Amino acid sequence: MEKLRESLHEAPIIDKDGYSYLVHPLSNGVPMLEPELLREVVVGVTRAADLDVDKIVAPEAMGIHIATALSLQTDIPLVVIRKRSYGLEDEVPLHKTTGYSESEMFINDIEAGDDLLIVDDLLSTGGTMASICEALDDIGANISDIVVVFRKQGESALDNTDYEVTSLLDISVDQDGVTIHD
């Protein structure tokens, strides 16, 4: 995870109404995402994740490129939880609240009994992930594993749930930069 660690020390931090927001190629698409960084992350996720699943699930938007690369590497189909409704039969809406916004997301192509790996770039407040997990449970899917690239230290909406999240790196972010917790 050498490239990933280096990239964190180069990433800018911006203030969003008192929230220290990490701007990183994996989480924001800026600065430019170098293929060797994405490759290193996908290898890390492959090693960390339970890959005995039916589908990889990623929330739109910034988990998509990681999950796509993982799907190509593993031949496991990919389902993207979208930010807009397509009105498809059996589409499941969910409401999410994060540290800085509230919105709706929509699940398609997940059925009861599906074994799932959820992949995302960053677990911060846990609001998005908790909402996704609850909706997937309501569908009757089995969440086999959850893997994120970065997990911010601190309270999470997942703290009082049975969901366990594996991260490639645990971090804290403040106005002075990123600290990696080993």
mmCIF file of C-alpha atoms in Angstrom:
data_model
loop_
_atom_site.group_PDB
_atom_site.id
_atom_site.type_symbol
_atom_site.label_atom_id
_atom_site.label_comp_id
_atom_site.label_asym_id
_atom_site.label_seq_id
_atom_site.Cartn_x
_atom_site.Cartn_y
_atom_site.Cartn_z
ATOM 1 C CA MET A 1 0.000 0.000 0.000
ATOM 2 C CA GLU A 2 2.992 2.271 -0.559
ATOM 3 C CA LYS A 3 1.409 4.302 -3.374
ATOM 4 C CA LEU A 4 -1.842 4.600 -1.437
ATOM 5 C CA ARG A 5 -0.021 5.894 1.635
ATOM 6 C CA GLU A 6 1.970 8.400 -0.444
ATOM 7 C CA SER A 7 -1.180 9.626 -2.175
ATOM 8 C CA LEU A 8 -2.796 10.496 1.162
ATOM 9 C CA HIS A 9 0.030 12.820 2.102
ATOM 10 C CA GLU A 10 -0.338 14.658 -1.217
ATOM 11 C CA ALA A 11 -4.148 14.999 -1.016
ATOM 12 C CA PRO A 12 -5.647 18.412 -0.253
ATOM 13 C CA ILE A 13 -8.088 18.890 2.639
ATOM 14 C CA ILE A 14 -10.940 21.379 2.242
ATOM 15 C CA ASP A 15 -13.404 22.696 4.798
ATOM 16 C CA LYS A 16 -17.066 21.956 4.068
ATOM 17 C CA ASP A 17 -18.978 23.844 6.763
ATOM 18 C CA GLY A 18 -16.669 22.674 9.539
ATOM 19 C CA TYR A 19 -16.180 19.185 8.094
ATOM 20 C CA SER A 20 -12.583 18.370 7.037
ATOM 21 C CA TYR A 21 -13.077 16.846 3.587
ATOM 22 C CA LEU A 22 -10.344 14.769 1.955
ATOM 23 C CA VAL A 23 -9.947 15.435 -1.788
ATOM 24 C CA HIS A 24 -8.334 12.296 -3.201
ATOM 25 C CA PRO A 25 -8.159 10.645 -6.648
ATOM 26 C CA LEU A 26 -9.964 7.538 -5.373
ATOM 27 C CA SER A 27 -12.685 9.473 -3.573
ATOM 28 C CA ASN A 28 -13.199 12.458 -5.846
ATOM 29 C CA GLY A 29 -11.614 11.764 -9.212
ATOM 30 C CA VAL A 30 -9.257 14.715 -8.660
ATOM 31 C CA PRO A 31 -6.372 14.995 -8.773
ATOM 32 C CA MET A 32 -5.941 12.517 -11.620
ATOM 33 C CA LEU A 33 -6.096 8.816 -10.679
ATOM 34 C CA GLU A 34 -2.950 7.028 -11.789
ATOM 35 C CA PRO A 35 -3.460 3.420 -12.962
ATOM 36 C CA GLU A 36 -0.749 2.066 -10.663
ATOM 37 C CA LEU A 37 -2.604 3.477 -7.625
ATOM 38 C CA LEU A 38 -5.902 1.925 -8.739
ATOM 39 C CA ARG A 39 -4.113 -1.376 -9.441
ATOM 40 C CA GLU A 40 -2.542 -1.391 -5.967
ATOM 41 C CA VAL A 41 -5.930 -0.728 -4.369
ATOM 42 C CA VAL A 42 -7.673 -3.483 -6.346
ATOM 43 C CA VAL A 43 -4.962 -5.980 -5.390
ATOM 44 C CA GLY A 44 -5.424 -4.897 -1.759
ATOM 45 C CA VAL A 45 -9.210 -5.316 -1.922
ATOM 46 C CA THR A 46 -8.805 -8.700 -3.617
ATOM 47 C CA ARG A 47 -6.579 -9.876 -0.762
ATOM 48 C CA ALA A 48 -8.824 -8.446 1.970
ATOM 49 C CA ALA A 49 -12.287 -9.375 0.686
ATOM 50 C CA ASP A 50 -14.434 -12.484 0.798
ATOM 51 C CA LEU A 51 -14.756 -13.134 -2.931
ATOM 52 C CA ASP A 52 -17.076 -16.140 -2.615
ATOM 53 C CA VAL A 53 -20.044 -13.957 -3.583
ATOM 54 C CA ASP A 54 -22.638 -13.642 -6.327
ATOM 55 C CA LYS A 55 -22.276 -9.899 -6.867
ATOM 56 C CA ILE A 56 -20.081 -6.913 -6.087
ATOM 57 C CA VAL A 57 -22.118 -3.894 -4.989
ATOM 58 C CA ALA A 58 -20.859 -0.311 -5.102
ATOM 59 C CA PRO A 59 -22.630 2.951 -4.378
ATOM 60 C CA GLU A 60 -22.491 5.658 -7.013
ATOM 61 C CA ALA A 61 -20.218 7.458 -7.633
ATOM 62 C CA MET A 62 -16.701 7.012 -6.335
ATOM 63 C CA GLY A 63 -16.891 3.316 -5.516
ATOM 64 C CA ILE A 64 -17.666 2.527 -9.151
ATOM 65 C CA HIS A 65 -14.145 2.616 -10.603
ATOM 66 C CA ILE A 66 -12.766 0.466 -7.773
ATOM 67 C CA ALA A 67 -15.611 -2.043 -8.050
ATOM 68 C CA THR A 68 -15.385 -2.110 -11.867
ATOM 69 C CA ALA A 69 -11.687 -2.924 -11.755
ATOM 70 C CA LEU A 70 -12.389 -5.571 -9.091
ATOM 71 C CA SER A 71 -15.184 -7.074 -11.197
ATOM 72 C CA LEU A 72 -12.869 -7.275 -14.213
ATOM 73 C CA GLN A 73 -10.177 -8.933 -12.086
ATOM 74 C CA THR A 74 -12.508 -11.479 -10.453
ATOM 75 C CA ASP A 75 -15.270 -12.042 -13.044
ATOM 76 C CA ILE A 76 -17.877 -11.281 -10.382
ATOM 77 C CA PRO A 77 -20.838 -9.239 -11.708
ATOM 78 C CA LEU A 78 -21.159 -5.628 -10.550
ATOM 79 C CA VAL A 79 -24.278 -3.836 -9.319
ATOM 80 C CA VAL A 80 -24.168 -0.057 -8.860
ATOM 81 C CA ILE A 81 -26.509 1.543 -6.343
ATOM 82 C CA ARG A 82 -27.579 4.627 -8.256
ATOM 83 C CA LYS A 83 -28.355 8.190 -7.208
ATOM 84 C CA ARG A 84 -31.362 8.378 -9.500
ATOM 85 C CA SER A 85 -34.363 6.213 -10.130
ATOM 86 C CA TYR A 86 -34.825 4.378 -13.400
ATOM 87 C CA GLY A 87 -38.288 3.170 -12.460
ATOM 88 C CA LEU A 88 -37.406 -0.453 -13.142
ATOM 89 C CA GLU A 89 -39.501 -3.266 -11.705
ATOM 90 C CA ASP A 90 -38.358 -4.233 -8.191
ATOM 91 C CA GLU A 91 -36.255 -1.054 -7.828
ATOM 92 C CA VAL A 92 -35.712 -0.337 -4.112
ATOM 93 C CA PRO A 93 -35.291 3.263 -2.896
ATOM 94 C CA LEU A 94 -33.249 4.167 0.175
ATOM 95 C CA HIS A 95 -32.644 7.418 2.036
ATOM 96 C CA LYS A 96 -29.096 8.219 3.157
ATOM 97 C CA THR A 97 -27.656 10.833 5.466
ATOM 98 C CA THR A 98 -23.938 11.635 5.544
ATOM 99 C CA GLY A 99 -21.836 14.145 7.454
ATOM 100 C CA TYR A 100 -22.599 16.776 4.836
ATOM 101 C CA SER A 101 -25.743 15.819 2.853
ATOM 102 C CA GLU A 102 -28.989 13.853 2.578
ATOM 103 C CA SER A 103 -30.261 12.159 -0.573
ATOM 104 C CA GLU A 104 -31.954 9.162 -2.133
ATOM 105 C CA MET A 105 -30.341 6.153 -3.792
ATOM 106 C CA PHE A 106 -31.855 3.259 -5.738
ATOM 107 C CA ILE A 107 -31.050 -0.462 -5.803
ATOM 108 C CA ASN A 108 -31.684 -2.690 -8.810
ATOM 109 C CA ASP A 109 -30.650 -6.271 -9.660
ATOM 110 C CA ILE A 110 -30.346 -7.541 -6.076
ATOM 111 C CA GLU A 111 -32.540 -10.454 -5.032
ATOM 112 C CA ALA A 112 -33.228 -12.286 -1.799
ATOM 113 C CA GLY A 113 -30.476 -14.821 -1.156
ATOM 114 C CA ASP A 114 -27.787 -13.009 -3.163
ATOM 115 C CA ASP A 115 -24.375 -13.133 -1.462
ATOM 116 C CA LEU A 116 -22.830 -9.674 -1.740
ATOM 117 C CA LEU A 117 -19.500 -7.911 -1.378
ATOM 118 C CA ILE A 118 -19.952 -4.178 -0.859
ATOM 119 C CA VAL A 119 -16.999 -2.072 -2.014
ATOM 120 C CA ASP A 120 -16.531 1.661 -1.572
ATOM 121 C CA ASP A 121 -13.788 4.248 -1.484
ATOM 122 C CA LEU A 122 -14.344 5.838 1.924
ATOM 123 C CA LEU A 123 -16.254 5.139 5.099
ATOM 124 C CA SER A 124 -16.571 8.445 6.931
ATOM 125 C CA THR A 125 -19.734 8.926 8.982
ATOM 126 C CA GLY A 126 -21.103 5.543 7.888
ATOM 127 C CA GLY A 127 -24.444 7.047 6.908
ATOM 128 C CA THR A 128 -24.402 5.856 3.311
ATOM 129 C CA MET A 129 -23.165 2.374 4.193
ATOM 130 C CA ALA A 130 -25.664 1.914 7.041
ATOM 131 C CA SER A 131 -28.561 2.886 4.753
ATOM 132 C CA ILE A 132 -27.338 0.545 2.025
ATOM 133 C CA CYS A 133 -26.925 -2.366 4.436
ATOM 134 C CA GLU A 134 -30.385 -1.847 5.887
ATOM 135 C CA ALA A 135 -31.966 -1.765 2.422
ATOM 136 C CA LEU A 136 -30.055 -4.889 1.303
ATOM 137 C CA ASP A 137 -31.173 -6.691 4.470
ATOM 138 C CA ASP A 138 -34.776 -5.676 3.751
ATOM 139 C CA ILE A 139 -34.443 -7.226 0.284
ATOM 140 C CA GLY A 140 -33.186 -10.454 1.891
ATOM 141 C CA ALA A 141 -29.673 -10.361 0.460
ATOM 142 C CA ASN A 142 -26.700 -11.642 2.452
ATOM 143 C CA ILE A 143 -23.913 -9.126 3.016
ATOM 144 C CA SER A 144 -20.875 -11.413 3.014
ATOM 145 C CA ASP A 145 -18.282 -8.660 3.311
ATOM 146 C CA ILE A 146 -17.801 -4.890 3.228
ATOM 147 C CA VAL A 147 -14.440 -3.504 2.127
ATOM 148 C CA VAL A 148 -13.491 0.159 1.857
ATOM 149 C CA VAL A 149 -10.222 1.733 0.843
ATOM 150 C CA PHE A 150 -10.227 4.362 3.617
ATOM 151 C CA ARG A 151 -12.037 4.339 6.947
ATOM 152 C CA LYS A 152 -12.037 7.593 8.882
ATOM 153 C CA GLN A 153 -11.558 7.142 12.617
ATOM 154 C CA GLY A 154 -14.395 8.267 14.839
ATOM 155 C CA GLU A 155 -18.048 7.519 15.372
ATOM 156 C CA SER A 156 -19.894 5.774 12.569
ATOM 157 C CA ALA A 157 -23.536 5.010 11.856
ATOM 158 C CA LEU A 158 -22.396 1.358 11.694
ATOM 159 C CA ASP A 159 -21.112 1.334 15.300
ATOM 160 C CA ASN A 160 -24.339 -0.087 16.729
ATOM 161 C CA THR A 161 -24.931 -2.624 13.971
ATOM 162 C CA ASP A 162 -23.702 -6.154 13.254
ATOM 163 C CA TYR A 163 -21.883 -5.026 10.102
ATOM 164 C CA GLU A 164 -18.104 -5.291 10.102
ATOM 165 C CA VAL A 165 -16.089 -3.225 7.657
ATOM 166 C CA THR A 166 -12.591 -4.066 6.479
ATOM 167 C CA SER A 167 -10.454 -1.140 5.380
ATOM 168 C CA LEU A 168 -7.164 -1.006 3.555
ATOM 169 C CA LEU A 169 -6.177 2.018 5.652
ATOM 170 C CA ASP A 170 -7.672 3.670 8.720
ATOM 171 C CA ILE A 171 -7.190 7.428 8.697
ATOM 172 C CA SER A 172 -8.069 10.630 10.462
ATOM 173 C CA VAL A 173 -8.402 13.927 8.645
ATOM 174 C CA ASP A 174 -8.144 17.441 9.964
ATOM 175 C CA GLN A 175 -7.216 20.828 8.527
ATOM 176 C CA ASP A 176 -3.513 19.916 8.846
ATOM 177 C CA GLY A 177 -3.733 16.771 6.723
ATOM 178 C CA VAL A 178 -4.184 13.011 6.937
ATOM 179 C CA THR A 179 -2.905 10.708 9.656
ATOM 180 C CA ILE A 180 -2.667 6.980 8.899
ATOM 181 C CA HIS A 181 -3.450 4.697 11.851
ATOM 182 C CA ASP A 182 -1.678 1.336 11.662
#
